[in-house]
Short mmCIF file of C-alpha atoms and ligand atoms in Angstrom, two decimals:
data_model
loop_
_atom_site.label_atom_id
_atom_site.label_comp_id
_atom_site.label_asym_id
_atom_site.label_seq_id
_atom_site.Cartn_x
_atom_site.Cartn_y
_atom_site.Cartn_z
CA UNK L 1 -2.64 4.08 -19.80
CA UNK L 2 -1.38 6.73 -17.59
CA UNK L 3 0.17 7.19 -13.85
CA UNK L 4 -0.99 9.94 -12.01
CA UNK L 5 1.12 10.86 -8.37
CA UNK L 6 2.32 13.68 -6.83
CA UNK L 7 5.60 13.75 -4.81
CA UNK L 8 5.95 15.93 -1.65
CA UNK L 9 6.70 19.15 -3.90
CA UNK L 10 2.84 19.35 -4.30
CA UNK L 11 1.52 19.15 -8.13
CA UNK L 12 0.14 16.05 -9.89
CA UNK L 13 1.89 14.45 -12.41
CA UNK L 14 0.63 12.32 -15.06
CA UNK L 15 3.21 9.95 -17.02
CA UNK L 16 2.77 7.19 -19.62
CA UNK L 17 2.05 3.81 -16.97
CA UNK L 18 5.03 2.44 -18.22
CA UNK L 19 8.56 2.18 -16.65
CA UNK L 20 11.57 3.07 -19.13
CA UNK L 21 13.38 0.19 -17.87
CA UNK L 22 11.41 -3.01 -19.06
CA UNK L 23 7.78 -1.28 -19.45
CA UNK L 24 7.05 -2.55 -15.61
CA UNK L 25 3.42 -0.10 -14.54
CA UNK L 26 4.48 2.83 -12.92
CA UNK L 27 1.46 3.30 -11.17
CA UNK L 28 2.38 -0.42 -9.33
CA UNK L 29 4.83 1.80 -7.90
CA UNK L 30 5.14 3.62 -5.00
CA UNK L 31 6.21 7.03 -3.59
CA UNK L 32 9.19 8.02 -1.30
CA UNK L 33 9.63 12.04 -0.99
CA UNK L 34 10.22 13.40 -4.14
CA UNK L 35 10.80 10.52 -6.52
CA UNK L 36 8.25 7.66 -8.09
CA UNK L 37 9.79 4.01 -7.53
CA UNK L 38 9.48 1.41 -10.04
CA UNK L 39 8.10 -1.93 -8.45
CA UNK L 40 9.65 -3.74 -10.59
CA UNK L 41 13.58 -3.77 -10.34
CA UNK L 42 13.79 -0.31 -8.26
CA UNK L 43 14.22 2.75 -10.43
CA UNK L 44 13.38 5.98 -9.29
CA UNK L 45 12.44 8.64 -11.13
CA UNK L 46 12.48 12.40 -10.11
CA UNK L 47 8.95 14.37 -10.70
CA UNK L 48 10.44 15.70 -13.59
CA UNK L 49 10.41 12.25 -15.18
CA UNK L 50 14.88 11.99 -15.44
CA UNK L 51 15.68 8.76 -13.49
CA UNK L 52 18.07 9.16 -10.63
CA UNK L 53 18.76 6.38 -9.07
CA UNK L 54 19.21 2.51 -10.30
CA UNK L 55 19.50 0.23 -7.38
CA UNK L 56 21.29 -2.32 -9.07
CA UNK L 57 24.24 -0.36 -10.19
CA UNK L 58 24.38 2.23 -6.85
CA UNK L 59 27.66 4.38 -8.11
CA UNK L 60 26.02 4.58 -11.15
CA UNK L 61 24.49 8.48 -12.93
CA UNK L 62 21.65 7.29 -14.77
CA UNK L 63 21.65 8.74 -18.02
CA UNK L 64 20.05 11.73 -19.19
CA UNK L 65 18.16 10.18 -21.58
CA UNK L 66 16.56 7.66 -19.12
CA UNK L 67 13.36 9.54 -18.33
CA UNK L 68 9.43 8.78 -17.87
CA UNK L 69 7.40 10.08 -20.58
CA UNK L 70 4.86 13.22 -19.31
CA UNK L 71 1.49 14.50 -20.25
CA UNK L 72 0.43 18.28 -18.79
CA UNK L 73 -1.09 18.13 -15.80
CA UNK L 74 -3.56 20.66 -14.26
CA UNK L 75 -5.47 20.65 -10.71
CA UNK L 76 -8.73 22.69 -11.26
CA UNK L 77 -11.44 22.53 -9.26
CA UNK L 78 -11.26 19.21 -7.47
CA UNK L 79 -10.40 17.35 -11.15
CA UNK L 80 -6.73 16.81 -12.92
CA UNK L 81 -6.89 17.25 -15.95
CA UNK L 82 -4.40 16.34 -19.10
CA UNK L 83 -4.29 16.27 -23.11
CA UNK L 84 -2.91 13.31 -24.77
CA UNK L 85 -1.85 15.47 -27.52
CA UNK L 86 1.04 16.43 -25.66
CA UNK L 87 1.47 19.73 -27.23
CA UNK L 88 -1.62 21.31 -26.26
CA UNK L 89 -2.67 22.67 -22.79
CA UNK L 90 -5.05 20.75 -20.42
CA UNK L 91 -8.62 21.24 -21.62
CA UNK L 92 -10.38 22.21 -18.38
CA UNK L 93 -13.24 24.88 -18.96
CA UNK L 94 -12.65 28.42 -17.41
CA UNK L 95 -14.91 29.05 -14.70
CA UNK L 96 -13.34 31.48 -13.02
CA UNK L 97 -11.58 31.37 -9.30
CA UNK L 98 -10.60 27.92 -8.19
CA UNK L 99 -12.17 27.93 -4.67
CA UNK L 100 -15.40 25.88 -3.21
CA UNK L 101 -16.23 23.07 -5.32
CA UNK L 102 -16.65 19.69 -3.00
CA UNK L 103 -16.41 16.25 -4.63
CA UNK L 104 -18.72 14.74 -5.48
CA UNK L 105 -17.50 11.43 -6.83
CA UNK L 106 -15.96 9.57 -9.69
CA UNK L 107 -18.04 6.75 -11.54
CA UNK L 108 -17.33 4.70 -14.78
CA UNK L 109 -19.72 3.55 -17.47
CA UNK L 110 -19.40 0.92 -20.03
CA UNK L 111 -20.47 2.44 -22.69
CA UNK L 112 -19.19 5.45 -25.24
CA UNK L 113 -18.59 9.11 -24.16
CA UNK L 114 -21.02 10.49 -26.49
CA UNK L 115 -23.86 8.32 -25.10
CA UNK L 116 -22.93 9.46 -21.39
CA UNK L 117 -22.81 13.43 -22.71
CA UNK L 118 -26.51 12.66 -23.81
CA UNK L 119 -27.67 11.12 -21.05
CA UNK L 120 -26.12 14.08 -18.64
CA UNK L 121 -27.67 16.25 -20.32
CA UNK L 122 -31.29 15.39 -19.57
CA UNK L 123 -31.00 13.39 -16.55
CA UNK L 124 -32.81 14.61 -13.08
CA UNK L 125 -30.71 15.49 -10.72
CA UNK L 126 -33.25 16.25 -8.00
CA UNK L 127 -33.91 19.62 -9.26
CA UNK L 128 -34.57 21.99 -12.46
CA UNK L 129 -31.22 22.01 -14.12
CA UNK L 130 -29.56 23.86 -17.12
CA UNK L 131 -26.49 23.54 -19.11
CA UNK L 132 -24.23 26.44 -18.37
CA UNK L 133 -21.53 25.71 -20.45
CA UNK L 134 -20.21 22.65 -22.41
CA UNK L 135 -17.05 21.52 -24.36
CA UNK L 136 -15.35 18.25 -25.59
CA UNK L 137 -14.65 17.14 -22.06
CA UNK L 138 -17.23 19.20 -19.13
CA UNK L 139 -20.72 19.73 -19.00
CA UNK L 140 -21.69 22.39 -16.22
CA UNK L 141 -25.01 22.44 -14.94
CA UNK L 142 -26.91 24.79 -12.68
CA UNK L 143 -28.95 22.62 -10.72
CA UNK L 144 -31.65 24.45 -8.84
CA UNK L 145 -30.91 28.26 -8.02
CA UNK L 146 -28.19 27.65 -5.58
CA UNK L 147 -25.60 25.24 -7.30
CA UNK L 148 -23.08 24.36 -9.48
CA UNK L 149 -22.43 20.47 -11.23
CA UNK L 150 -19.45 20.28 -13.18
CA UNK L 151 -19.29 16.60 -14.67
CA UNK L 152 -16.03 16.22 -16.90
CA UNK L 153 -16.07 13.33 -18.76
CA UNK L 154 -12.86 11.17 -19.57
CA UNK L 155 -13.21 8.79 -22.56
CA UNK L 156 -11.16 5.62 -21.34
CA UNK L 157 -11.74 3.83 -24.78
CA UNK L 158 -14.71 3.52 -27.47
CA UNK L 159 -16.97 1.51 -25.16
CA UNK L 160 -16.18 2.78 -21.41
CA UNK L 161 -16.42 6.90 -20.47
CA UNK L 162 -15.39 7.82 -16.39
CA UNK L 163 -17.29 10.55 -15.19
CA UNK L 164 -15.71 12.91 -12.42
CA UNK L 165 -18.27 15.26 -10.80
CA UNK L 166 -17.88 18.11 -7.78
CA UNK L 167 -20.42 20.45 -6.96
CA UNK L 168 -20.32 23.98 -5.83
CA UNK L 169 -22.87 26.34 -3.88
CA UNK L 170 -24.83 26.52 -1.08
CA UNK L 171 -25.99 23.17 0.11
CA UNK L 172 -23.09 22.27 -1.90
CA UNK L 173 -22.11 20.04 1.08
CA UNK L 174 -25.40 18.60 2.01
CA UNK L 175 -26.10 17.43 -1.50
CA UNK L 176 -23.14 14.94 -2.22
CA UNK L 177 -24.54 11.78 -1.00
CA UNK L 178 -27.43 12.68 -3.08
CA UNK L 179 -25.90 13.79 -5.80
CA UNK L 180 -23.65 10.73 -5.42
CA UNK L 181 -26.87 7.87 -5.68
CA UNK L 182 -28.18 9.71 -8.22
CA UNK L 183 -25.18 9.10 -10.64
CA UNK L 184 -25.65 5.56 -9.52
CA UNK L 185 -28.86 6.01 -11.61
CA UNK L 186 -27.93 7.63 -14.52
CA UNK L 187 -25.22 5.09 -14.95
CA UNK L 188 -27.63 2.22 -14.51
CA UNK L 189 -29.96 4.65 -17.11
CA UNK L 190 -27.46 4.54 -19.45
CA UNK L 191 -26.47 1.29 -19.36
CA UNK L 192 -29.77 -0.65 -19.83
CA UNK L 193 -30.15 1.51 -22.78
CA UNK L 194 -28.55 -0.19 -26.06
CA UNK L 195 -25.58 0.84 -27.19
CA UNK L 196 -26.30 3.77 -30.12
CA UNK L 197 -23.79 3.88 -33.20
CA UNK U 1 -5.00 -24.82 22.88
CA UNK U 2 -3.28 -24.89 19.49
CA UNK U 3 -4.72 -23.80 16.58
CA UNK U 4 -3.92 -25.50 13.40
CA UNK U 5 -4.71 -23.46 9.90
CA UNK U 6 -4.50 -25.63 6.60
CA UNK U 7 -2.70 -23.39 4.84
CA UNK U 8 -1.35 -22.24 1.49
CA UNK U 9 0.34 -19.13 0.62
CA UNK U 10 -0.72 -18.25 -2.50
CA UNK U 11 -4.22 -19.03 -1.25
CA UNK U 12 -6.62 -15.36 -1.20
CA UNK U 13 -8.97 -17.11 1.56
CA UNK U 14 -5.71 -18.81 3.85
CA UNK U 15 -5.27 -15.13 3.27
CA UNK U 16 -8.26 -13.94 5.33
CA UNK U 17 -7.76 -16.30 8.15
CA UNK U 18 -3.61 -15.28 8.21
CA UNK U 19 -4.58 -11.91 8.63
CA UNK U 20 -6.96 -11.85 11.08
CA UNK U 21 -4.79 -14.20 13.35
CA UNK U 22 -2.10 -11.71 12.99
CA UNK U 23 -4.26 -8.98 13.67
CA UNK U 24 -5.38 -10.72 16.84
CA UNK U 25 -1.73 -11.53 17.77
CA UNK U 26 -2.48 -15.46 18.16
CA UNK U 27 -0.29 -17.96 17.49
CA UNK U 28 -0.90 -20.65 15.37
CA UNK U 29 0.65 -23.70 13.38
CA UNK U 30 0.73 -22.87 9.61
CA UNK U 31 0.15 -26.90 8.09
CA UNK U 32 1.70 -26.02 4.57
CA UNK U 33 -0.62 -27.75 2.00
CA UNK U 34 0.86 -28.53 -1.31
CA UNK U 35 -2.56 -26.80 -3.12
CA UNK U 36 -0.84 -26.67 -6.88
CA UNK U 37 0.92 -29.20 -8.73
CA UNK U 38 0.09 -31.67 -5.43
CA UNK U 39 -3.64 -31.38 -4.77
CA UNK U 40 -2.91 -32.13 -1.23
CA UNK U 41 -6.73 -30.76 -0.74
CA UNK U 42 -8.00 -33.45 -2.07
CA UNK U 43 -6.27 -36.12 -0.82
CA UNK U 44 -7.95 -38.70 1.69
CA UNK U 45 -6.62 -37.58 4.50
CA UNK U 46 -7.25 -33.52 3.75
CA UNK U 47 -11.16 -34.89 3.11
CA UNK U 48 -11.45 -35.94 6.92
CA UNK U 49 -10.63 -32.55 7.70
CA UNK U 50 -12.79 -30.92 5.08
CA UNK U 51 -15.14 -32.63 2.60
CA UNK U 52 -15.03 -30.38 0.12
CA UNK U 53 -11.80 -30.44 -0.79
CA UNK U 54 -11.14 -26.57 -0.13
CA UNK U 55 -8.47 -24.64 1.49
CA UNK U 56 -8.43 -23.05 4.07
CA UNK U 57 -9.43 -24.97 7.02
CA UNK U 58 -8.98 -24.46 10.29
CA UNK U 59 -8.69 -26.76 13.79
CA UNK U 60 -8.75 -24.79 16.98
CA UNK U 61 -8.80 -27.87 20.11
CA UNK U 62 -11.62 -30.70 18.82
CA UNK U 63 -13.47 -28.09 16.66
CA UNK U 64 -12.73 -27.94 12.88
CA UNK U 65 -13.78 -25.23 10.56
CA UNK U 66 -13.88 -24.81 6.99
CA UNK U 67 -14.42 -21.76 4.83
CA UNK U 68 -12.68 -18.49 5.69
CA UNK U 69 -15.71 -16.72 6.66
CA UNK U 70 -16.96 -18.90 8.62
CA UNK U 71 -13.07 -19.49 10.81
CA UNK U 72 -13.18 -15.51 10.52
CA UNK U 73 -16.03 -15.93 12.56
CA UNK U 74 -15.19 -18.13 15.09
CA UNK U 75 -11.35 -16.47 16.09
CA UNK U 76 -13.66 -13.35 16.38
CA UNK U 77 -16.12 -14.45 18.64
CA UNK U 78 -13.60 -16.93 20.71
CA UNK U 79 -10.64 -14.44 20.76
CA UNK U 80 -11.53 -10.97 19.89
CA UNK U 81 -13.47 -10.14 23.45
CA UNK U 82 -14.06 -6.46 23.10
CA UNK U 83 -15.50 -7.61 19.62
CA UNK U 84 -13.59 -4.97 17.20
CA UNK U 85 -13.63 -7.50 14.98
CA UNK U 86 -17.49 -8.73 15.16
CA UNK U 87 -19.09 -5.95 17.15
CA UNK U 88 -22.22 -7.76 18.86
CA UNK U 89 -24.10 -4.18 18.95
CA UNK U 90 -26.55 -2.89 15.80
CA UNK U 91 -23.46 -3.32 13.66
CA UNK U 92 -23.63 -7.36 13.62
CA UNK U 93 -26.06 -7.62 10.71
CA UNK U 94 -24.43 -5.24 8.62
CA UNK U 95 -20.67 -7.03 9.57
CA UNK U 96 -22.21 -10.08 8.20
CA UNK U 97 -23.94 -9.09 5.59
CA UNK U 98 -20.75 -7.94 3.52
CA UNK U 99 -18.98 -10.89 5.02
CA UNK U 100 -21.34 -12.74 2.88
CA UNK U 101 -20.97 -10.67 -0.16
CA UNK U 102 -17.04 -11.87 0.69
CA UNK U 103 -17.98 -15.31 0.58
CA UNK U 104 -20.22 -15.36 -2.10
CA UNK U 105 -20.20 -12.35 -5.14
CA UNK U 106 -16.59 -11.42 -4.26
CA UNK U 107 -15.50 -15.04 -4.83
CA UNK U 108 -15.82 -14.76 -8.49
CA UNK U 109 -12.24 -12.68 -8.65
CA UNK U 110 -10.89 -15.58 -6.93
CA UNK U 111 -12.60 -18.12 -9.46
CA UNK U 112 -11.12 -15.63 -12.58
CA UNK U 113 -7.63 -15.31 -10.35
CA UNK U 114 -7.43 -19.92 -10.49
CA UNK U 115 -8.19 -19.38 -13.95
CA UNK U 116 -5.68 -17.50 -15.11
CA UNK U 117 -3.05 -18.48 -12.54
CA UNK U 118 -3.14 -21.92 -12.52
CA UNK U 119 -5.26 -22.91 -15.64
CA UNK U 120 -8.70 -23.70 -14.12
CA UNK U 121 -11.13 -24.78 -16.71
CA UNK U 122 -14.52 -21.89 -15.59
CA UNK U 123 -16.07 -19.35 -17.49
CA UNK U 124 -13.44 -16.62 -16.79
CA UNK U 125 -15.87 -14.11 -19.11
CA UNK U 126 -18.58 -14.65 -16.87
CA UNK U 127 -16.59 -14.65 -13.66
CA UNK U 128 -15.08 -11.11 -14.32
CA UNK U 129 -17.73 -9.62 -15.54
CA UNK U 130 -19.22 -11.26 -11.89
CA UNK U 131 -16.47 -9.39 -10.47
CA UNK U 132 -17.36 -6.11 -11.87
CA UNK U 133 -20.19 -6.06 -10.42
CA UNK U 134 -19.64 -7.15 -7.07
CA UNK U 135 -17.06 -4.66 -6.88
CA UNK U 136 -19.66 -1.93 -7.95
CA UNK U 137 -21.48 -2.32 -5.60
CA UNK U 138 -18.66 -2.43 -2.93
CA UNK U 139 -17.00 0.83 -4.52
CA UNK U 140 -20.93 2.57 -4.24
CA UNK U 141 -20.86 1.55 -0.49
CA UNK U 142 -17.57 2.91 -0.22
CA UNK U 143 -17.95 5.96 -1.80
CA UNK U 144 -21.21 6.48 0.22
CA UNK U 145 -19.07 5.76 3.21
CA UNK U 146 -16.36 8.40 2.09
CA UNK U 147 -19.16 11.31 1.84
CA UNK U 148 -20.37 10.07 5.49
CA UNK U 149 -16.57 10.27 6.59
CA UNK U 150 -16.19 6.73 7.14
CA UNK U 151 -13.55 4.50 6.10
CA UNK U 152 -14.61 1.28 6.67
CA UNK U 153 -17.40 -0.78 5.29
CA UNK U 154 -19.19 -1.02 8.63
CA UNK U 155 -18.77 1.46 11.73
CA UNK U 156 -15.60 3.74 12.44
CA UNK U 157 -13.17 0.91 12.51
CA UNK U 158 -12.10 -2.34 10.93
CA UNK U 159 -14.12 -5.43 11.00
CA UNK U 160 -14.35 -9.26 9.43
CA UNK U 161 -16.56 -7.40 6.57
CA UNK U 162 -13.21 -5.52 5.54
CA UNK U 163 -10.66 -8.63 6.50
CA UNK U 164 -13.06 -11.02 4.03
CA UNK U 165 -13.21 -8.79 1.35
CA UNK U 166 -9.63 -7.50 1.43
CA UNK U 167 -7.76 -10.46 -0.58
CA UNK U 168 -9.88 -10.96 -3.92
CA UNK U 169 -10.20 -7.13 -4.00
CA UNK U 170 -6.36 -6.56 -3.69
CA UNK U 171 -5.47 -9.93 -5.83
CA UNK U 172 -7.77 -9.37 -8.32
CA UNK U 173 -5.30 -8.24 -11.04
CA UNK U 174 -3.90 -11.32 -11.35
CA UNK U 175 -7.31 -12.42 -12.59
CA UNK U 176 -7.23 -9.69 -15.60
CA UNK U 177 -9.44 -7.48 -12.83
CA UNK U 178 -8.29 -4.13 -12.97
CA UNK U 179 -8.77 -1.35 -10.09
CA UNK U 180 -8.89 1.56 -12.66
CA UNK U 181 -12.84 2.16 -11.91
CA UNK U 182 -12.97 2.18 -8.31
CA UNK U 183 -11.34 4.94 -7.17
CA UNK U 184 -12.96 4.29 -3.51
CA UNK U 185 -11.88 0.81 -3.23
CA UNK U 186 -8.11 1.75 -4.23
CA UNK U 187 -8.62 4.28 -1.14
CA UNK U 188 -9.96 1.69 1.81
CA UNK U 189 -7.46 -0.72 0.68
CA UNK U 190 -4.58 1.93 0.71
CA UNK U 191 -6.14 2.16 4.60
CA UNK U 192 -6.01 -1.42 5.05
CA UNK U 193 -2.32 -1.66 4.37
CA UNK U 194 -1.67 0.91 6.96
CA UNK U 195 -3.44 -0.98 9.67
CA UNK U 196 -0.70 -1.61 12.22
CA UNK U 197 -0.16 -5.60 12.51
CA UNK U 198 -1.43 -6.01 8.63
CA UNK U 199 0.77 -8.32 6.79
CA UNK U 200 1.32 -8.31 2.58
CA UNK U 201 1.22 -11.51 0.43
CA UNK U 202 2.61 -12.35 -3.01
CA UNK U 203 0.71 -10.45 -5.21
CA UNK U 204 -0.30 -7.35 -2.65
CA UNK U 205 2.34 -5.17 -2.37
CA UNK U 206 3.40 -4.28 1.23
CA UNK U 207 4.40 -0.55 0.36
CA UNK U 208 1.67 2.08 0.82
N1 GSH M 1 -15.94 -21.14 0.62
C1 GSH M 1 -14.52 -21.32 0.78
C2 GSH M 1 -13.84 -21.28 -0.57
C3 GSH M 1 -12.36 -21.30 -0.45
C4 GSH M 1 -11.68 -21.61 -1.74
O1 GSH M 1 -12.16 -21.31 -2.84
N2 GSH M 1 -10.52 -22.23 -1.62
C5 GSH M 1 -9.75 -22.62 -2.77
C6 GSH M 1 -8.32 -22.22 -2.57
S1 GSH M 1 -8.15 -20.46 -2.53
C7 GSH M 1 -9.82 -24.11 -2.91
O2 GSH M 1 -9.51 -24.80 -1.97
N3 GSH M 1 -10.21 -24.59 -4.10
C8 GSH M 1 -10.21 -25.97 -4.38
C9 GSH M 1 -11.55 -26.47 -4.82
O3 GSH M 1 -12.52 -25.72 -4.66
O4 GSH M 1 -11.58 -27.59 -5.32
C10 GSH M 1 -13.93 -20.25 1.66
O5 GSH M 1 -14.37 -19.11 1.59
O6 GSH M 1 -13.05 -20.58 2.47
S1 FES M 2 10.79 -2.21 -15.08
FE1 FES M 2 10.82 -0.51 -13.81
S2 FES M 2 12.68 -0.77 -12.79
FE2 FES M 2 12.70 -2.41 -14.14
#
């Protein structure tokens, strides 16, 4: 499981949800400037993950090695994105300058990523759409002349798949709520069908 | 007139009727019941003041009120005279509706919550997966709401709908509920916690 925050030096940061100290949720935590505290017995970290400060021992310099374990983290249009790999970069597809896309919302469905790809890829969403571009974890559709769906899709586990969504073009704005109900549909869609192997 | 709520901390629904109190600035008598090991709730004399044996209840001069929607209801219309709380306007139905859905589908976190906490013998399978979907449906109204620029389940501000469905939303983790899917409830009750009077409990953490 992961914690995602962002301190007041701007970019999101995603960590392993668990607290070096006794594996305590991060994301139970809470911000205060720069630095994530630890519900649990107080220890903050800095957004580069080192630990600076443990409450109980105040005179203390937490060690160097005392640090929150990080995943790369990248903003693009209206979605974070990560890789659990570690090594590699974030996966997000290139499509070009980062302005204009409006959110449309985020929605989780129990059942496996693959099925939920499908199921994207030939549901209605109100008008004639096309698949612009696809990889392992985004499906952009043109829907109608004037806009832009990107859906990325984030495998929680084998049996549950969250699907973020924003929207770009004219009308853009106009066509959330919409857009919004209509996911409601495809997730209902997609549920009452049975689960393929 | 004193009001008397039969209370108990740990309680999700003494919950709803602690914060609306605060929220209304009344004072009140908090009658500590011993809910868990002592069963005070269903003791004889706990039945005169409510027959079925639940918590919370609440006495306010001769009248005496069980379930937390219903006592939600009452402070509002006796003490809440601008009705922020329960607007009287187009908004009523809609207020009561989810107040309901607090009351009724929303209770199943709670059932899952005595389960796990204190070793109720339910269906906990059934109750969470209960859960789920009553929270669906909340997070779809919410998320509805957020496109509209709304933050609250009904109208621009606060109301019983949000106080009633506040406590098994917030409390549901310690009923194996997670929040992970609804990104739009983690964001009304971040707003709840904000609201100026709002009060934590164990188990809803008073840091936003
Ligand atoms: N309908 C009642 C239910 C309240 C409720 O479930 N209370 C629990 C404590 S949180 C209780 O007293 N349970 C004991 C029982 O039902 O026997 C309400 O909303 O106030
Ligand atoms: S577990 Fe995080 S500070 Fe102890």
């Amino acid at each position: 499981m992961l914690a995602m925050w962002r301190g007041e030096d701007g970019p999101v940061r995603i960590w392993e949800d668990r607290c070096p100290h006794r594996g305590m949720r991060l994301s139970f935590g809470f911000v205060r400037g720069d630095a994530l505290r630890c519900i649990y017995h107080g220890w903050s970290y800095r957004t580069d993950g080192q630990c600076i400060e443990i409450p109980a021992h105040p005179e203390l310099t937490p060690p160097k090695t005392i640090c929150a374990s990080s995943y790369p983290a990248e903003s693009r249009y209206g979605i974070v994105w990560t890789n659990l790999e570690r090594g590699g970069p974030a996966p997000f597809p290139d499509l070009g300058p980062d302005e204009g896309w409006l959110p449309v919302r985020s929605l989780y469905v129990n059942r496996p990523a693959g099925q939920v790809e499908a199921a994207v890829e030939s549901f209605d969403f109100g008008a004639p759409s096309s698949i612009r571009l696809k990889n392992p974890s985004a499906i952009l559709l043109g829907i109608g002349s004037q806009m832009e769906m990107l859906l990325a899709i984030q495998p929680v586990n084998a049996d549950r798949t969250g699907l973020h969504a924003v929207v770009r073009g004219e009308n853009a704005s106009a066509a959330r709520a919409d857009l919004a109900r209509r996911m409601q549909h495809l997730r209902a869609e997609i549920e009452a069908e049975r689960e393929k192997k | 007139m004193t009001i008397t709520l039969y209370d108990y901390t740990l309680s999700g629904s003494c919950y709803k009727v602690r914060l609306l109190l605060n929220f209304l600035g009344l004072s009140y008598d908090r009658r500590q019941m011993n809910f868990y090991p002592g069963r005070q709730h269903k003791s004889p004399e706990f039945l005169e003041i409510n027959p079925l044996g639940q918590l919370p209840a609440l006495q306010d001069g001769d009248l005496i009120l069980r379930d937390a929607q219903a006592i939600l209801c009452h402070l509002a219309n006796k003490y809440d005279a601008d009705g922020h709380w329960l607007p009287r306007d187009e908004r009523f139905g809609d207020v009561m509706m989810w107040v309901m859905f607090a009351g009724g589908e929303l209770m199943n976190s709670s059932a899952a919550r005595l389960h796990d906490a204190l070793g109720y013998k339910l269906d906990v399978h059934a109750a969470r997966t209960n859960a789920h979907a009553a929270f669906r449906v909340l997070e779809d109204h919410m998320t509805a709401r957020e496109i509209a620029g709304r933050k609250w389940i009904v109208g621009d501000t606060p109301t019983i709908a949000d106080i009633a469905s506040f406590p098994y939303i917030a409390l549901s983790g310690e009923g194996g509920i997670g929040h992970e899917d609804y990104p739009a409830l983690r964001n009304w009750m971040r707003d709840f916690r904000r609201l100026d009077r709002f009060h934590a409990m164990p188990g809803v953490p008073e840091f936003v």
